[in-house]
Amino acid sequence: MQLPEEAVAATALIEVVRISALPVKRGAPYPGRAVAHWAGAEAADALTLIATLPGGKQHRCGFAPGWSIRAYEDSLDLALFEAAFCFSCHEVRMHGAAVPPALATQFFDADTAPAQALLALFRAATP
């Protein structure tokens, strides 16, 4: 999976969100509860894992993401980007000022070891 390189390099904190609904408008944050904050090596490891997600084909589910990550730089003002993951249709939707249109919608193979490791991280972060 491709992530916005400059934004990844600037990321100081990742907020993990358990999504409760779809946004009311395109580009708005995914509603939900923040269940974890990853910084330092933990954030870097998560971004590295996400970058290793192998590409895949779209499966039909209507896009019902369960988790998203929001990446922040040191100022913690606005998110550099948000990526919402649907493990049913194998789709990731990203938005934010740092996300070029070519990276906004991507597909991954949710049955691979990296995808299952990411799902396990999300589940472990969710009380």
CSV table of N, CA and C in Angstrom, one decimal:
chain,number,residue,atom,x,y,z
A,1,MET,N,0.8,-1.2,0.0
A,1,MET,CA,0.0,0.0,0.0
A,1,MET,C,0.9,1.2,0.0
A,2,GLN,N,0.4,2.2,-0.7
A,2,GLN,CA,1.2,3.5,-0.7
A,2,GLN,C,0.6,4.5,0.2
A,3,LEU,N,1.5,5.1,1.0
A,3,LEU,CA,1.2,6.1,1.9
A,3,LEU,C,1.8,7.4,1.5
A,4,PRO,N,1.3,8.6,1.8
A,4,PRO,CA,1.9,9.9,1.4
A,4,PRO,C,3.3,10.0,2.2
A,5,GLU,N,4.4,9.9,1.4
A,5,GLU,CA,5.7,9.8,2.0
A,5,GLU,C,6.1,10.9,2.9
A,6,GLU,N,5.8,12.2,2.5
A,6,GLU,CA,6.2,13.3,3.3
A,6,GLU,C,5.4,13.4,4.6
A,7,ALA,N,4.1,13.0,4.5
A,7,ALA,CA,3.3,13.0,5.7
A,7,ALA,C,3.8,11.9,6.7
A,8,VAL,N,4.2,10.7,6.2
A,8,VAL,CA,4.7,9.6,7.0
A,8,VAL,C,5.9,10.1,7.7
A,9,ALA,N,6.8,10.8,7.0
A,9,ALA,CA,8.1,11.2,7.6
A,9,ALA,C,7.8,12.3,8.7
A,10,ALA,N,6.7,13.0,8.6
A,10,ALA,CA,6.4,14.1,9.6
A,10,ALA,C,5.5,13.6,10.7
A,11,THR,N,5.1,12.3,10.6
A,11,THR,CA,4.2,11.8,11.7
A,11,THR,C,4.9,11.6,13.0
A,12,ALA,N,4.3,12.2,14.0
A,12,ALA,CA,4.8,12.1,15.4
A,12,ALA,C,3.8,11.3,16.2
A,13,LEU,N,2.5,11.2,15.8
A,13,LEU,CA,1.5,10.5,16.6
A,13,LEU,C,0.5,10.0,15.7
A,14,ILE,N,0.0,8.8,16.0
A,14,ILE,CA,-1.1,8.2,15.3
A,14,ILE,C,-2.2,8.0,16.3
A,15,GLU,N,-3.4,8.4,15.9
A,15,GLU,CA,-4.6,8.2,16.7
A,15,GLU,C,-5.4,7.0,16.0
A,16,VAL,N,-5.7,6.0,16.8
A,16,VAL,CA,-6.5,4.9,16.3
A,16,VAL,C,-8.0,5.1,16.6
A,17,VAL,N,-8.8,5.1,15.7
A,17,VAL,CA,-10.3,5.4,15.9
A,17,VAL,C,-11.1,4.1,15.5
A,18,ARG,N,-12.0,3.8,16.4
A,18,ARG,CA,-12.9,2.7,16.2
A,18,ARG,C,-14.1,3.4,15.6
A,19,ILE,N,-14.3,3.2,14.3
A,19,ILE,CA,-15.3,4.0,13.5
A,19,ILE,C,-16.7,3.5,13.9
A,20,SER,N,-17.6,4.5,14.1
A,20,SER,CA,-19.0,4.2,14.4
A,20,SER,C,-20.0,4.5,13.3
A,21,ALA,N,-19.6,5.3,12.3
A,21,ALA,CA,-20.4,5.7,11.2
A,21,ALA,C,-19.6,6.2,10.0
A,22,LEU,N,-20.2,6.4,8.9
A,22,LEU,CA,-19.5,7.1,7.8
A,22,LEU,C,-19.6,8.6,8.0
A,23,PRO,N,-18.6,9.3,7.4
A,23,PRO,CA,-18.6,10.8,7.5
A,23,PRO,C,-19.9,11.3,6.8
A,24,VAL,N,-20.3,12.5,7.3
A,24,VAL,CA,-21.5,13.1,6.7
A,24,VAL,C,-21.1,13.7,5.3
A,25,LYS,N,-19.9,14.1,5.1
A,25,LYS,CA,-19.4,14.6,3.8
A,25,LYS,C,-18.0,14.1,3.5
A,26,ARG,N,-17.7,14.1,2.2
A,26,ARG,CA,-16.4,13.6,1.7
A,26,ARG,C,-15.3,14.5,2.3
A,27,GLY,N,-14.3,13.8,2.8
A,27,GLY,CA,-13.1,14.5,3.4
A,27,GLY,C,-13.3,14.8,4.9
A,28,ALA,N,-14.4,14.6,5.5
A,28,ALA,CA,-14.6,14.8,6.9
A,28,ALA,C,-14.0,13.6,7.7
A,29,PRO,N,-13.6,13.9,8.9
A,29,PRO,CA,-13.1,12.7,9.7
A,29,PRO,C,-14.2,11.7,9.9
A,30,TYR,N,-13.7,10.4,10.0
A,30,TYR,CA,-14.6,9.3,10.3
A,30,TYR,C,-15.0,9.4,11.7
A,31,PRO,N,-16.3,9.4,12.0
A,31,PRO,CA,-16.8,9.5,13.4
A,31,PRO,C,-16.5,8.2,14.2
A,32,GLY,N,-16.2,8.4,15.4
A,32,GLY,CA,-15.9,7.2,16.3
A,32,GLY,C,-15.1,7.7,17.5
A,33,ARG,N,-14.7,6.7,18.2
A,33,ARG,CA,-14.0,6.9,19.5
A,33,ARG,C,-12.5,6.6,19.3
A,34,ALA,N,-11.7,7.5,19.8
A,34,ALA,CA,-10.2,7.2,19.8
A,34,ALA,C,-10.0,6.2,20.8
A,35,VAL,N,-9.4,5.1,20.4
A,35,VAL,CA,-9.1,3.9,21.3
A,35,VAL,C,-7.7,3.8,21.7
A,36,ALA,N,-6.8,4.4,20.9
A,36,ALA,CA,-5.3,4.3,21.2
A,36,ALA,C,-4.6,5.5,20.6
A,37,HIS,N,-3.4,5.8,21.1
A,37,HIS,CA,-2.5,6.8,20.6
A,37,HIS,C,-1.1,6.1,20.5
A,38,TRP,N,-0.6,6.1,19.3
A,38,TRP,CA,0.7,5.5,19.1
A,38,TRP,C,1.7,6.6,18.8
A,39,ALA,N,2.9,6.6,19.5
A,39,ALA,CA,3.9,7.6,19.2
A,39,ALA,C,5.2,6.9,19.1
A,40,GLY,N,6.2,7.6,18.6
A,40,GLY,CA,7.6,7.0,18.5
A,40,GLY,C,7.7,5.8,17.7
A,41,ALA,N,8.4,4.8,18.2
A,41,ALA,CA,8.6,3.5,17.5
A,41,ALA,C,7.3,2.8,17.2
A,42,GLU,N,6.3,2.9,18.1
A,42,GLU,CA,5.0,2.3,17.9
A,42,GLU,C,4.3,2.8,16.7
A,43,ALA,N,4.4,4.1,16.5
A,43,ALA,CA,3.8,4.8,15.3
A,43,ALA,C,4.5,4.4,14.1
A,44,ALA,N,5.8,4.4,14.2
A,44,ALA,CA,6.7,4.1,13.0
A,44,ALA,C,6.5,2.6,12.6
A,45,ASP,N,6.4,1.7,13.6
A,45,ASP,CA,6.1,0.3,13.2
A,45,ASP,C,4.8,0.1,12.6
A,46,ALA,N,3.8,0.8,13.1
A,46,ALA,CA,2.4,0.7,12.5
A,46,ALA,C,2.4,1.2,11.0
A,47,LEU,N,3.1,2.3,10.8
A,47,LEU,CA,3.1,2.9,9.4
A,47,LEU,C,3.9,2.0,8.5
A,48,THR,N,5.0,1.4,9.0
A,48,THR,CA,5.8,0.4,8.2
A,48,THR,C,4.9,-0.8,7.9
A,49,LEU,N,4.2,-1.3,8.9
A,49,LEU,CA,3.3,-2.4,8.6
A,49,LEU,C,2.2,-2.1,7.6
A,50,ILE,N,1.6,-0.9,7.7
A,50,ILE,CA,0.6,-0.5,6.7
A,50,ILE,C,1.2,-0.4,5.3
A,51,ALA,N,2.4,0.1,5.2
A,51,ALA,CA,3.1,0.2,3.9
A,51,ALA,C,3.4,-1.1,3.3
A,52,THR,N,3.5,-2.2,4.1
A,52,THR,CA,3.8,-3.5,3.5
A,52,THR,C,2.5,-4.3,3.1
A,53,LEU,N,1.3,-3.7,3.3
A,53,LEU,CA,0.1,-4.4,2.9
A,53,LEU,C,0.1,-4.6,1.4
A,54,PRO,N,0.0,-5.9,1.0
A,54,PRO,CA,0.0,-6.1,-0.4
A,54,PRO,C,-1.3,-5.7,-1.1
A,55,GLY,N,-1.1,-5.3,-2.3
A,55,GLY,CA,-2.3,-4.9,-3.1
A,55,GLY,C,-3.3,-6.0,-3.2
A,56,GLY,N,-4.5,-5.7,-3.5
A,56,GLY,CA,-5.6,-6.7,-3.6
A,56,GLY,C,-6.7,-6.2,-4.5
A,57,LYS,N,-7.7,-7.0,-4.6
A,57,LYS,CA,-8.8,-6.7,-5.5
A,57,LYS,C,-10.0,-6.3,-4.6
A,58,GLN,N,-10.8,-5.4,-5.1
A,58,GLN,CA,-12.0,-5.0,-4.4
A,58,GLN,C,-13.0,-6.1,-4.2
A,59,HIS,N,-13.6,-6.2,-3.0
A,59,HIS,CA,-14.6,-7.1,-2.7
A,59,HIS,C,-15.9,-6.3,-2.5
A,60,ARG,N,-17.0,-6.8,-2.8
A,60,ARG,CA,-18.2,-5.9,-2.6
A,60,ARG,C,-18.8,-6.1,-1.2
A,61,CYS,N,-18.8,-4.9,-0.5
A,61,CYS,CA,-19.5,-4.9,0.8
A,61,CYS,C,-20.1,-3.6,1.0
A,62,GLY,N,-19.8,-2.6,0.2
A,62,GLY,CA,-20.4,-1.3,0.4
A,62,GLY,C,-19.5,-0.3,1.2
A,63,PHE,N,-18.3,-0.8,1.6
A,63,PHE,CA,-17.4,0.0,2.4
A,63,PHE,C,-17.9,0.3,3.8
A,64,ALA,N,-17.6,-0.6,4.7
A,64,ALA,CA,-18.0,-0.4,6.1
A,64,ALA,C,-16.8,-0.5,6.9
A,65,PRO,N,-16.0,0.5,7.0
A,65,PRO,CA,-14.7,0.4,7.7
A,65,PRO,C,-14.9,0.3,9.2
A,66,GLY,N,-14.0,-0.4,9.8
A,66,GLY,CA,-14.1,-0.6,11.3
A,66,GLY,C,-13.1,0.3,12.1
A,67,TRP,N,-12.0,0.6,11.5
A,67,TRP,CA,-10.9,1.4,12.1
A,67,TRP,C,-10.3,2.3,11.2
A,68,SER,N,-9.8,3.4,11.7
A,68,SER,CA,-9.0,4.4,11.0
A,68,SER,C,-7.9,4.8,11.8
A,69,ILE,N,-6.9,5.3,11.1
A,69,ILE,CA,-5.8,6.0,11.8
A,69,ILE,C,-5.7,7.4,11.3
A,70,ARG,N,-5.4,8.3,12.2
A,70,ARG,CA,-5.1,9.7,11.9
A,70,ARG,C,-3.7,10.0,12.3
A,71,ALA,N,-3.0,10.5,11.3
A,71,ALA,CA,-1.5,10.8,11.5
A,71,ALA,C,-1.4,12.3,11.8
A,72,TYR,N,-0.6,12.6,12.9
A,72,TYR,CA,-0.4,14.0,13.2
A,72,TYR,C,1.1,14.3,13.3
A,73,GLU,N,1.5,15.5,13.0
A,73,GLU,CA,2.8,16.0,13.2
A,73,GLU,C,2.9,16.5,14.7
A,74,ASP,N,4.1,17.0,15.0
A,74,ASP,CA,4.4,17.4,16.4
A,74,ASP,C,3.3,18.4,16.9
A,75,SER,N,2.8,19.3,16.1
A,75,SER,CA,1.9,20.4,16.6
A,75,SER,C,0.6,19.8,17.0
A,76,LEU,N,0.2,18.6,16.5
A,76,LEU,CA,-1.1,18.0,16.8
A,76,LEU,C,-2.3,18.8,16.4
A,77,ASP,N,-2.1,19.8,15.5
A,77,ASP,CA,-3.2,20.6,15.0
A,77,ASP,C,-4.2,19.8,14.2
A,78,LEU,N,-3.9,19.8,12.9
A,78,LEU,CA,-4.8,19.0,12.0
A,78,LEU,C,-4.1,17.7,11.6
A,79,ALA,N,-4.9,16.7,11.3
A,79,ALA,CA,-4.4,15.5,10.9
A,79,ALA,C,-3.7,15.6,9.5
A,80,LEU,N,-2.5,15.0,9.4
A,80,LEU,CA,-1.8,15.0,8.1
A,80,LEU,C,-2.6,14.2,7.1
A,81,PHE,N,-3.1,13.1,7.6
A,81,PHE,CA,-4.0,12.2,6.8
A,81,PHE,C,-4.8,11.3,7.7
A,82,GLU,N,-5.9,10.8,7.2
A,82,GLU,CA,-6.6,9.7,7.8
A,82,GLU,C,-6.8,8.6,6.8
A,83,ALA,N,-6.6,7.4,7.3
A,83,ALA,CA,-6.8,6.2,6.5
A,83,ALA,C,-7.9,5.3,7.2
A,84,ALA,N,-9.0,5.0,6.5
A,84,ALA,CA,-10.0,4.1,7.0
A,84,ALA,C,-9.9,2.8,6.3
A,85,PHE,N,-9.9,1.7,7.1
A,85,PHE,CA,-9.7,0.4,6.6
A,85,PHE,C,-11.0,-0.5,6.7
A,86,CYS,N,-11.4,-1.1,5.6
A,86,CYS,CA,-12.5,-2.0,5.6
A,86,CYS,C,-11.9,-3.4,5.2
A,87,PHE,N,-11.9,-4.3,6.2
A,87,PHE,CA,-11.4,-5.6,6.0
A,87,PHE,C,-12.4,-6.6,5.3
A,88,SER,N,-13.6,-6.1,5.1
A,88,SER,CA,-14.6,-6.9,4.3
A,88,SER,C,-14.4,-6.7,2.8
A,89,CYS,N,-14.3,-5.5,2.4
A,89,CYS,CA,-14.1,-5.2,0.9
A,89,CYS,C,-12.7,-5.0,0.5
A,90,HIS,N,-11.8,-5.0,1.5
A,90,HIS,CA,-10.3,-4.9,1.3
A,90,HIS,C,-10.0,-3.5,0.7
A,91,GLU,N,-10.6,-2.5,1.2
A,91,GLU,CA,-10.4,-1.2,0.7
A,91,GLU,C,-9.9,-0.2,1.8
A,92,VAL,N,-9.1,0.7,1.4
A,92,VAL,CA,-8.6,1.7,2.3
A,92,VAL,C,-8.9,3.0,1.6
A,93,ARG,N,-9.5,3.9,2.3
A,93,ARG,CA,-9.8,5.3,1.8
A,93,ARG,C,-9.0,6.3,2.7
A,94,MET,N,-8.2,7.1,2.0
A,94,MET,CA,-7.4,8.1,2.7
A,94,MET,C,-7.9,9.5,2.2
A,95,HIS,N,-7.8,10.4,3.2
A,95,HIS,CA,-8.0,11.8,2.8
A,95,HIS,C,-7.1,12.7,3.8
A,96,GLY,N,-7.0,13.9,3.4
A,96,GLY,CA,-6.2,14.9,4.1
A,96,GLY,C,-5.4,15.7,3.1
A,97,ALA,N,-4.9,16.8,3.6
A,97,ALA,CA,-4.1,17.7,2.7
A,97,ALA,C,-2.9,17.0,2.1
A,98,ALA,N,-2.3,16.0,2.8
A,98,ALA,CA,-1.1,15.4,2.3
A,98,ALA,C,-1.4,14.2,1.4
A,99,VAL,N,-2.6,13.9,1.1
A,99,VAL,CA,-3.0,12.8,0.3
A,99,VAL,C,-3.2,13.2,-1.2
A,100,PRO,N,-2.4,12.8,-2.1
A,100,PRO,CA,-2.7,13.0,-3.5
A,100,PRO,C,-3.8,12.2,-4.0
A,101,PRO,N,-4.6,12.6,-5.0
A,101,PRO,CA,-5.8,11.9,-5.4
A,101,PRO,C,-5.5,10.4,-5.8
A,102,ALA,N,-4.3,10.2,-6.3
A,102,ALA,CA,-4.0,8.8,-6.7
A,102,ALA,C,-3.9,7.8,-5.6
A,103,LEU,N,-3.7,8.3,-4.3
A,103,LEU,CA,-3.6,7.4,-3.2
A,103,LEU,C,-4.9,7.4,-2.4
A,104,ALA,N,-5.9,8.1,-2.8
A,104,ALA,CA,-7.2,8.2,-2.0
A,104,ALA,C,-7.9,6.9,-1.8
A,105,THR,N,-7.9,6.1,-2.8
A,105,THR,CA,-8.6,4.8,-2.7
A,105,THR,C,-7.7,3.7,-3.1
A,106,GLN,N,-7.4,2.7,-2.2
A,106,GLN,CA,-6.6,1.6,-2.5
A,106,GLN,C,-7.2,0.3,-2.0
A,107,PHE,N,-6.7,-0.8,-2.6
A,107,PHE,CA,-7.2,-2.1,-2.2
A,107,PHE,C,-6.0,-2.9,-1.7
A,108,PHE,N,-6.3,-3.8,-0.7
A,108,PHE,CA,-5.3,-4.6,-0.1
A,108,PHE,C,-5.8,-6.0,0.1
A,109,ASP,N,-4.9,-6.9,0.2
A,109,ASP,CA,-5.3,-8.3,0.5
A,109,ASP,C,-5.5,-8.5,2.0
A,110,ALA,N,-6.7,-8.6,2.4
A,110,ALA,CA,-6.9,-8.6,3.9
A,110,ALA,C,-6.6,-10.0,4.5
A,111,ASP,N,-6.4,-11.0,3.6
A,111,ASP,CA,-6.1,-12.3,4.1
A,111,ASP,C,-4.6,-12.6,4.3
A,112,THR,N,-3.7,-11.6,4.1
A,112,THR,CA,-2.3,-11.8,4.2
A,112,THR,C,-1.9,-11.6,5.6
A,113,ALA,N,-0.7,-12.0,5.9
A,113,ALA,CA,-0.1,-11.9,7.3
A,113,ALA,C,0.0,-10.4,7.7
A,114,PRO,N,0.5,-9.5,6.9
A,114,PRO,CA,0.5,-8.1,7.3
A,114,PRO,C,-0.8,-7.5,7.6
A,115,ALA,N,-1.8,-7.8,6.8
A,115,ALA,CA,-3.2,-7.3,7.1
A,115,ALA,C,-3.8,-7.9,8.3
A,116,GLN,N,-3.5,-9.2,8.6
A,116,GLN,CA,-4.0,-9.8,9.8
A,116,GLN,C,-3.3,-9.3,11.0
A,117,ALA,N,-2.0,-8.9,10.9
A,117,ALA,CA,-1.3,-8.3,12.0
A,117,ALA,C,-1.8,-6.9,12.3
A,118,LEU,N,-2.1,-6.2,11.3
A,118,LEU,CA,-2.7,-4.8,11.5
A,118,LEU,C,-4.1,-5.0,12.1
A,119,LEU,N,-4.9,-5.9,11.7
A,119,LEU,CA,-6.2,-6.1,12.3
A,119,LEU,C,-6.0,-6.5,13.8
A,120,ALA,N,-5.1,-7.3,14.1
A,120,ALA,CA,-4.8,-7.7,15.5
A,120,ALA,C,-4.4,-6.5,16.3
A,121,LEU,N,-3.6,-5.6,15.7
A,121,LEU,CA,-3.2,-4.3,16.5
A,121,LEU,C,-4.5,-3.5,16.7
A,122,PHE,N,-5.3,-3.3,15.8
A,122,PHE,CA,-6.6,-2.6,15.9
A,122,PHE,C,-7.4,-3.2,17.0
A,123,ARG,N,-7.6,-4.5,17.0
A,123,ARG,CA,-8.4,-5.2,18.0
A,123,ARG,C,-7.8,-5.1,19.4
A,124,ALA,N,-6.5,-5.2,19.5
A,124,ALA,CA,-5.9,-5.1,20.8
A,124,ALA,C,-6.0,-3.7,21.4
A,125,ALA,N,-6.1,-2.7,20.5
A,125,ALA,CA,-6.3,-1.3,21.0
A,125,ALA,C,-7.7,-1.0,21.4
A,126,THR,N,-8.6,-1.8,21.0
A,126,THR,CA,-10.1,-1.5,21.2
A,126,THR,C,-10.5,-2.3,22.5
A,127,PRO,N,-10.9,-1.5,23.5
A,127,PRO,CA,-11.4,-2.2,24.7
A,127,PRO,C,-12.7,-2.9,24.5
